[in-house]
Structure formats: C-alpha cells, structure tokens
Amino acid sequence: QVQLVESGGDLVQAGGSLRLSCVASRTLRFVIGNMGWYRQAPGKQRELVATITRGGTTNYADSVKGRFTISRDSAKDTMYLQMTNLKPEDTAVYYCNAKRYLSSAESFWGQGTQVTVSS
C-alpha cells in the first residue's frame, strides 16, 4: 500500500508561480510505477494535468504545456509540480496519483491541495 500527501497549494496572483509536492509513504514491497497530477475545479470533472513514468517520461495536458513541469525524486519517493505563469483557470484542487508498478489497475490518490489563482 501507499499513502500520498500533497502540499504547496496556496492563493497566488495571476502570473505567479507555485511548487506542489507529493510525498509517498509506502510499504517496502510496494513499488511505485507511474505517477501524476490531476485537478478538479468546482463543478467540473477531475482532469489530468501531467504524468511521469518511473523512467522520467512526461506527459502534459495541452492547457499546461510550457507552464508546468512535473518531476520526481525516486530516492525520496516524492513528486513535484512546478507551476509558472498561473492563470485563474488553473484554480482547482490538485491531486497526486500513484500506480503500483506493473499494475496500473491499482491506483492511489492523495487528499488534494487547493490552488487558487486570483486575477
């Protein structure tokens, strides 16, 4: 099993930057595979923001390409999301997701961290 804890959400003005962190606490036998950031704005469905594989291959939603950067430090079991040039439409609860290595059906979520971008 793995538990995920996000942090770094805040209120920021448009054009500003934030760095989100997701720390994974896992049992020794749990190997983390792909990880990702998702977000959910009020009244909207949860959507993918960015994903990263164990090998470091990244994928981004079109809406954040060129502004957000996902990364992970496997030695620290930590994933990051560097967000720059934030826009009001980035306002949402951001969730960390991790999948068990070689078993993408096993998917785990954090509790979320609020990002609010004021215009």
GROMACS .gro file of C-alpha atoms in nm:
model
  119
    1GLN     CA    1   0.000   0.000   0.000
    2VAL     CA    2   0.097   0.363  -0.040
    3GLN     CA    3  -0.025   0.686   0.115
    4LEU     CA    4   0.013   1.014  -0.070
    5VAL     CA    5   0.028   1.358   0.089
    6GLU     CA    6   0.021   1.674  -0.121
    7SER     CA    7   0.139   2.016  -0.010
    8GLY     CA    8   0.222   2.354  -0.157
    9GLY     CA    9  -0.120   2.480  -0.258
   10ASP     CA   10  -0.186   2.845  -0.194
   11LEU     CA   11  -0.354   3.164  -0.310
   12VAL     CA   12  -0.147   3.336  -0.578
   13GLN     CA   13  -0.197   3.617  -0.827
   14ALA     CA   14  -0.220   3.552  -1.197
   15GLY     CA   15   0.126   3.524  -1.347
   16GLY     CA   16   0.269   3.385  -1.027
   17SER     CA   17   0.430   3.051  -0.952
   18LEU     CA   18   0.380   2.763  -0.712
   19ARG     CA   19   0.550   2.432  -0.647
   20LEU     CA   20   0.340   2.138  -0.536
   21SER     CA   21   0.489   1.835  -0.365
   22CYS     CA   22   0.356   1.484  -0.319
   23VAL     CA   23   0.526   1.259  -0.066
   24ALA     CA   24   0.458   0.887  -0.084
   25SER     CA   25   0.472   0.666   0.222
   26ARG     CA   26   0.478   0.305   0.113
   27THR     CA   27   0.536  -0.043   0.241
   28LEU     CA   28   0.868  -0.195   0.138
   29ARG     CA   29   0.700  -0.433  -0.104
   30PHE     CA   30   0.508  -0.160  -0.284
   31VAL     CA   31   0.692  -0.038  -0.592
   32ILE     CA   32   0.564   0.288  -0.734
   33GLY     CA   33   0.505   0.298  -1.107
   34ASN     CA   34   0.359   0.590  -1.298
   35MET     CA   35   0.266   0.900  -1.103
   36GLY     CA   36   0.064   1.202  -1.197
   37TRP     CA   37  -0.108   1.522  -1.101
   38TYR     CA   38  -0.478   1.574  -1.160
   39ARG     CA   39  -0.704   1.866  -1.076
   40GLN     CA   40  -1.069   1.929  -1.016
   41ALA     CA   41  -1.231   2.270  -1.037
   42PRO     CA   42  -1.572   2.341  -0.878
   43GLY     CA   43  -1.849   2.189  -1.085
   44LYS     CA   44  -1.609   2.015  -1.321
   45GLN     CA   45  -1.474   1.664  -1.359
   46ARG     CA   46  -1.127   1.571  -1.242
   47GLU     CA   47  -0.880   1.613  -1.526
   48LEU     CA   48  -0.525   1.506  -1.596
   49VAL     CA   49  -0.258   1.773  -1.556
   50ALA     CA   50   0.064   1.578  -1.604
   51THR     CA   51   0.208   1.230  -1.563
   52ILE     CA   52   0.556   1.088  -1.523
   53THR     CA   53   0.681   0.733  -1.559
   54ARG     CA   54   0.944   0.559  -1.348
   55GLY     CA   55   1.189   0.634  -1.623
   56GLY     CA   56   1.104   1.003  -1.628
   57THR     CA   57   0.893   1.022  -1.941
   58THR     CA   58   0.644   1.304  -1.902
   59ASN     CA   59   0.307   1.390  -2.049
   60TYR     CA   60   0.112   1.714  -2.012
   61ALA     CA   61  -0.237   1.841  -2.076
   62ASP     CA   62  -0.236   2.092  -2.359
   63SER     CA   63  -0.361   2.363  -2.123
   64VAL     CA   64  -0.045   2.350  -1.910
   65LYS     CA   65   0.226   2.270  -2.165
   66GLY     CA   66   0.510   2.519  -2.141
   67ARG     CA   67   0.395   2.644  -1.800
   68PHE     CA   68   0.402   2.338  -1.572
   69THR     CA   69   0.685   2.093  -1.512
   70ILE     CA   70   0.641   1.754  -1.345
   71SER     CA   71   0.933   1.576  -1.184
   72ARG     CA   72   1.002   1.303  -0.931
   73ASP     CA   73   1.278   1.208  -0.691
   74SER     CA   74   1.253   0.833  -0.656
   75ALA     CA   75   1.509   0.825  -0.375
   76LYS     CA   76   1.276   1.046  -0.170
   77ASP     CA   77   0.950   0.895  -0.300
   78THR     CA   78   0.846   1.248  -0.387
   79MET     CA   79   0.686   1.404  -0.693
   80TYR     CA   80   0.670   1.771  -0.778
   81LEU     CA   81   0.471   2.004  -0.997
   82GLN     CA   82   0.635   2.336  -1.074
   83MET     CA   83   0.368   2.576  -1.196
   84THR     CA   84   0.455   2.907  -1.358
   85ASN     CA   85   0.255   3.181  -1.529
   86LEU     CA   86  -0.051   3.069  -1.339
   87LYS     CA   87  -0.392   3.166  -1.472
   88PRO     CA   88  -0.729   3.197  -1.295
   89GLU     CA   89  -0.844   2.890  -1.487
   90ASP     CA   90  -0.576   2.688  -1.306
   91THR     CA   91  -0.778   2.728  -0.986
   92ALA     CA   92  -0.865   2.381  -0.860
   93VAL     CA   93  -0.790   2.115  -0.605
   94TYR     CA   94  -0.477   1.935  -0.721
   95TYR     CA   95  -0.449   1.563  -0.653
   96CYS     CA   96  -0.150   1.334  -0.657
   97ASN     CA   97  -0.191   0.988  -0.807
   98ALA     CA   98   0.035   0.686  -0.797
   99LYS     CA   99   0.000   0.347  -0.955
  100ARG     CA  100   0.161   0.024  -0.849
  101TYR     CA  101   0.447  -0.071  -1.080
  102LEU     CA  102   0.331  -0.316  -1.348
  103SER     CA  103  -0.024  -0.300  -1.217
  104SER     CA  104  -0.189   0.020  -1.335
  105ALA     CA  105  -0.524  -0.106  -1.210
  106GLU     CA  106  -0.405  -0.033  -0.857
  107SER     CA  107  -0.434   0.344  -0.830
  108PHE     CA  108  -0.395   0.556  -0.520
  109TRP     CA  109  -0.488   0.918  -0.451
  110GLY     CA  110  -0.387   1.188  -0.209
  111GLN     CA  111  -0.631   1.415  -0.029
  112GLY     CA  112  -0.565   1.714  -0.254
  113THR     CA  113  -0.423   2.063  -0.213
  114GLN     CA  114  -0.607   2.382  -0.308
  115VAL     CA  115  -0.459   2.616  -0.566
  116THR     CA  116  -0.637   2.947  -0.613
  117VAL     CA  117  -0.525   3.197  -0.875
  118SER     CA  118  -0.668   3.547  -0.849
  119SER     CA  119  -0.699   3.776  -1.148
   0.00000   0.00000   0.00000
